[in-house]
Amino acid sequence: MSSWGLAEPRPLPPGQRRTESLRPVHYGRVPRMDLASWSLRIGGDAKGGSTALTWAEFDDLPKVDVRADHHCVSHYTTQDLLWSGVAVRTILDLAPPEDDVEHALVSAAYGYSSNVRMEDLASPRAILATHLDGEPLTPEHGWPCRLVLPHLYGWKGPKWVLAIDYQHHPERGFWEQRGYHFTGDVWREERYAYQE
Ligand SMILES: Nc1nc2c(c(=O)[nH]1)N[C@H]1C(S)=C(S)[C@@H](COP(=O)(O)O)O[C@H]1N2
Ligand SMILES: [Mo]
C-alpha cells in the first residue's frame, strides 16, 4: 500500500500499455463447445500412453485461484484478473510426460495451438481456467476451459483447449509458425521468432 492508502500500480512488462478490461481476441470464429462431448486429451510422449478426461472427471479435480495480469503481444495488458480452475500441475501429475520431455504442444478447437516449454507449463501459476472473476468463462473468452500462463504472452494460452501433447521434438504452434517467438516470455519481451 502507498501512503495514500491505494494499492501500488503493478509493474508493466516492457513495451506494454494498460487497458481497462479484457476484450476477446482470437483468430477465426468462436467455436460451439459441448460439455457432453468435451474431453481433455493428454498424449504425445506421455508416460504410459494417452489419457482423456471427460468434463465430469476434469471438473472433479481440485480447484485453485490465480490472480494475474494478461499481456497480449499486440502491446496491451489487462491487470488483476482472477482465474479459477485446475492447476496445470495437477494434470501433469495425473498424466505425466516420459522422462526428459521438455516441450508440449497445447491444442484447441479449430486447429489453434501453441508450443510451450515444460518448465513454463509446470509453473505453479499455470492454470486450466474455467472461471474469470468468479463467473464461468463466456464463449468468446474460451468456455469451457482455457490455458492461462501469466508470465507468457496471451497467444501461448489457447482458449477452448482440448489437448496437451508432450513432445521430445517440439513442433511450433499456430502463431509460432507465423513469426512469433518460440518461448514468449513477457518479461524478456520475447515477441518475434527473429529474436530467437
Ligand atoms: N483458441 C484460441 N486461443 C487463443 C487465441 C486464438 O486465436 N484462438 N488468441 C490468443 C491471444 S493472441 C490472446 S491475447 C488471448 C486473448 O484472450 P481473450 O480473448 O480472453 O482476451 O487468447 C489467446 N488464446
Ligand atoms: Mo494476443
GROMACS .gro file of C-alpha atoms in nm, residues 2-194:
model
  193
    2SER     CA    1   0.122   0.351  -0.073
    3SER     CA    2   0.097   0.636   0.178
    4TRP     CA    3  -0.226   0.734   0.000
    5GLY     CA    4  -0.386   0.404   0.103
    6LEU     CA    5  -0.415   0.288  -0.256
    7ALA     CA    6  -0.264  -0.027  -0.397
    8GLU     CA    7   0.058   0.044  -0.583
    9PRO     CA    8   0.015   0.000  -0.957
   10ARG     CA    9   0.156  -0.333  -1.065
   11PRO     CA   10   0.457  -0.303  -1.293
   12LEU     CA   11   0.410  -0.344  -1.666
   13PRO     CA   12   0.636  -0.565  -1.877
   14PRO     CA   13   0.847  -0.378  -2.135
   15GLY     CA   14   0.656  -0.238  -2.432
   16GLN     CA   15   0.308  -0.288  -2.279
   17ARG     CA   16   0.027  -0.036  -2.212
   18ARG     CA   17  -0.265  -0.084  -1.972
   19THR     CA   18  -0.622  -0.139  -2.088
   20GLU     CA   19  -0.917  -0.143  -1.852
   21SER     CA   20  -1.092  -0.465  -1.948
   22LEU     CA   21  -1.019  -0.790  -2.124
   23ARG     CA   22  -1.161  -0.779  -2.473
   24PRO     CA   23  -1.193  -1.102  -2.669
   25VAL     CA   24  -0.911  -1.154  -2.918
   26HIS     CA   25  -0.878  -1.462  -3.135
   27TYR     CA   26  -0.821  -1.586  -3.486
   28GLY     CA   27  -1.137  -1.715  -3.656
   29ARG     CA   28  -1.479  -1.775  -3.507
   30VAL     CA   29  -1.590  -1.864  -3.156
   31PRO     CA   30  -1.635  -2.243  -3.159
   32ARG     CA   31  -1.952  -2.402  -3.030
   33MET     CA   32  -1.843  -2.628  -2.745
   34ASP     CA   33  -2.044  -2.908  -2.582
   35LEU     CA   34  -1.968  -3.043  -2.235
   36ALA     CA   35  -2.120  -3.383  -2.317
   37SER     CA   36  -1.858  -3.450  -2.586
   38TRP     CA   37  -1.578  -3.236  -2.437
   39SER     CA   38  -1.260  -3.404  -2.324
   40LEU     CA   39  -0.908  -3.302  -2.237
   41ARG     CA   40  -0.662  -3.540  -2.400
   42ILE     CA   41  -0.309  -3.566  -2.265
   43GLY     CA   42  -0.089  -3.756  -2.506
   44GLY     CA   43   0.216  -3.741  -2.730
   45ASP     CA   44   0.525  -3.857  -2.544
   46ALA     CA   45   0.325  -3.931  -2.231
   47LYS     CA   46   0.438  -4.192  -1.982
   48GLY     CA   47   0.203  -4.486  -2.018
   49GLY     CA   48   0.029  -4.352  -2.329
   50SER     CA   49  -0.260  -4.117  -2.387
   51THR     CA   50  -0.521  -4.019  -2.125
   52ALA     CA   51  -0.851  -3.840  -2.178
   53LEU     CA   52  -1.054  -3.670  -1.907
   54THR     CA   53  -1.425  -3.616  -1.955
   55TRP     CA   54  -1.575  -3.289  -1.837
   56ALA     CA   55  -1.706  -3.464  -1.522
   57GLU     CA   56  -1.362  -3.606  -1.443
   58PHE     CA   57  -1.190  -3.273  -1.509
   59ASP     CA   58  -1.443  -3.079  -1.304
   60ASP     CA   59  -1.392  -3.319  -1.010
   61LEU     CA   60  -1.025  -3.222  -0.976
   62PRO     CA   61  -0.918  -2.979  -0.701
   63LYS     CA   62  -0.964  -2.611  -0.792
   64VAL     CA   63  -0.726  -2.319  -0.747
   65ASP     CA   64  -0.739  -1.943  -0.800
   66VAL     CA   65  -0.466  -1.746  -0.975
   67ARG     CA   66  -0.467  -1.365  -0.976
   68ALA     CA   67  -0.275  -1.249  -1.281
   69ASP     CA   68  -0.228  -0.984  -1.548
   70HIS     CA   69  -0.295  -1.065  -1.915
   71HIS     CA   70  -0.040  -0.948  -2.171
   72CYS     CA   71  -0.122  -0.958  -2.540
   73VAL     CA   72   0.176  -0.938  -2.773
   74SER     CA   73  -0.002  -0.651  -2.952
   75HIS     CA   74   0.112  -0.434  -2.659
   76TYR     CA   75  -0.186  -0.422  -2.424
   77THR     CA   76  -0.204  -0.552  -2.068
   78THR     CA   77  -0.517  -0.606  -1.861
   79GLN     CA   78  -0.430  -0.622  -1.494
   80ASP     CA   79  -0.570  -0.802  -1.196
   81LEU     CA   80  -0.779  -1.085  -1.340
   82LEU     CA   81  -0.889  -1.371  -1.115
   83TRP     CA   82  -0.872  -1.704  -1.294
   84SER     CA   83  -1.017  -2.019  -1.132
   85GLY     CA   84  -0.984  -2.376  -1.247
   86VAL     CA   85  -0.746  -2.671  -1.229
   87ALA     CA   86  -0.374  -2.616  -1.175
   88VAL     CA   87  -0.178  -2.745  -1.474
   89ARG     CA   88   0.047  -2.922  -1.221
   90THR     CA   89  -0.248  -3.142  -1.125
   91ILE     CA   90  -0.281  -3.259  -1.486
   92LEU     CA   91   0.095  -3.310  -1.525
   93ASP     CA   92   0.095  -3.530  -1.213
   94LEU     CA   93  -0.210  -3.725  -1.327
   95ALA     CA   94  -0.076  -3.792  -1.678
   96PRO     CA   95   0.298  -3.727  -1.670
   97PRO     CA   96   0.535  -3.699  -1.965
   98GLU     CA   97   0.807  -3.950  -2.043
   99ASP     CA   98   1.141  -3.875  -1.878
  100ASP     CA   99   1.334  -3.578  -2.019
  101VAL     CA  100   1.043  -3.429  -2.217
  102GLU     CA  101   1.098  -3.052  -2.231
  103HIS     CA  102   0.815  -2.936  -2.456
  104ALA     CA  103   0.443  -2.964  -2.516
  105LEU     CA  104   0.201  -2.863  -2.788
  106VAL     CA  105  -0.131  -2.739  -2.648
  107SER     CA  106  -0.420  -2.761  -2.894
  108ALA     CA  107  -0.765  -2.610  -2.910
  109ALA     CA  108  -1.077  -2.614  -3.124
  110TYR     CA  109  -1.040  -2.517  -3.493
  111GLY     CA  110  -0.672  -2.610  -3.511
  112TYR     CA  111  -0.532  -2.338  -3.285
  113SER     CA  112  -0.225  -2.445  -3.090
  114SER     CA  113   0.075  -2.312  -2.903
  115ASN     CA  114   0.404  -2.475  -2.816
  116VAL     CA  115   0.508  -2.437  -2.454
  117ARG     CA  116   0.817  -2.543  -2.263
  118MET     CA  117   0.750  -2.794  -1.985
  119GLU     CA  118   0.914  -2.556  -1.737
  120ASP     CA  119   0.655  -2.292  -1.828
  121LEU     CA  120   0.368  -2.540  -1.815
  122ALA     CA  121   0.491  -2.660  -1.475
  123SER     CA  122   0.479  -2.306  -1.331
  124PRO     CA  123   0.282  -2.301  -1.003
  125ARG     CA  124   0.071  -2.022  -1.159
  126ALA     CA  125  -0.021  -2.212  -1.477
  127ILE     CA  126  -0.394  -2.286  -1.474
  128LEU     CA  127  -0.656  -2.451  -1.691
  129ALA     CA  128  -0.916  -2.187  -1.619
  130THR     CA  129  -1.290  -2.241  -1.624
  131HIS     CA  130  -1.385  -1.915  -1.450
  132LEU     CA  131  -1.283  -1.550  -1.475
  133ASP     CA  132  -1.357  -1.316  -1.184
  134GLY     CA  133  -1.590  -1.572  -1.028
  135GLU     CA  134  -1.806  -1.633  -1.337
  136PRO     CA  135  -1.785  -1.920  -1.586
  137LEU     CA  136  -1.588  -1.815  -1.893
  138THR     CA  137  -1.802  -1.663  -2.165
  139PRO     CA  138  -1.787  -1.842  -2.503
  140GLU     CA  139  -1.565  -1.570  -2.654
  141HIS     CA  140  -1.317  -1.592  -2.363
  142GLY     CA  141  -1.277  -1.968  -2.404
  143TRP     CA  142  -1.564  -2.156  -2.237
  144PRO     CA  143  -1.545  -2.417  -2.104
  145CYS     CA  144  -1.170  -2.415  -2.046
  146ARG     CA  145  -0.860  -2.219  -2.145
  147LEU     CA  146  -0.496  -2.237  -2.058
  148VAL     CA  147  -0.354  -1.935  -1.873
  149LEU     CA  148   0.023  -1.890  -1.841
  150PRO     CA  149   0.059  -1.549  -1.672
  151HIS     CA  150   0.429  -1.496  -1.745
  152LEU     CA  151   0.393  -1.565  -2.119
  153TYR     CA  152   0.213  -1.361  -2.388
  154GLY     CA  153  -0.156  -1.431  -2.426
  155TRP     CA  154  -0.123  -1.624  -2.751
  156LYS     CA  155   0.053  -1.902  -2.554
  157GLY     CA  156  -0.274  -1.978  -2.373
  158PRO     CA  157  -0.525  -2.147  -2.603
  159LYS     CA  158  -0.890  -2.076  -2.536
  160TRP     CA  159  -1.125  -2.376  -2.596
  161VAL     CA  160  -0.834  -2.603  -2.507
  162LEU     CA  161  -0.870  -2.972  -2.594
  163ALA     CA  162  -0.531  -3.142  -2.579
  164ILE     CA  163  -0.180  -3.137  -2.437
  165ASP     CA  164   0.077  -3.338  -2.633
  166TYR     CA  165   0.416  -3.385  -2.472
  167GLN     CA  166   0.696  -3.364  -2.726
  168HIS     CA  167   1.057  -3.477  -2.717
  169HIS     CA  168   1.088  -3.295  -3.052
  170PRO     CA  169   0.896  -2.968  -3.032
  171GLU     CA  170   0.665  -2.852  -3.309
  172ARG     CA  171   0.580  -2.483  -3.339
  173GLY     CA  172   0.221  -2.383  -3.269
  174PHE     CA  173  -0.015  -2.162  -3.469
  175TRP     CA  174   0.147  -1.822  -3.408
  176GLU     CA  175   0.495  -1.963  -3.357
  177GLN     CA  176   0.477  -2.087  -3.719
  178ARG     CA  177   0.375  -1.736  -3.824
  179GLY     CA  178   0.671  -1.542  -3.692
  180TYR     CA  179   0.610  -1.532  -3.319
  181HIS     CA  180   0.859  -1.639  -3.055
  182PHE     CA  181   0.914  -2.000  -2.954
  183THR     CA  182   0.906  -1.918  -2.580
  184GLY     CA  183   0.712  -1.590  -2.546
  185ASP     CA  184   0.824  -1.469  -2.202
  186VAL     CA  185   0.670  -1.123  -2.142
  187TRP     CA  186   0.940  -1.002  -1.901
  188ARG     CA  187   1.213  -1.086  -2.154
  189GLU     CA  188   0.996  -0.932  -2.427
  190GLU     CA  189   1.018  -1.243  -2.645
  191ARG     CA  190   0.770  -1.137  -2.915
  192TYR     CA  191   0.910  -1.248  -3.250
  193ALA     CA  192   1.087  -1.552  -3.390
  194TYR     CA  193   1.375  -1.339  -3.522
   0.00000   0.00000   0.00000
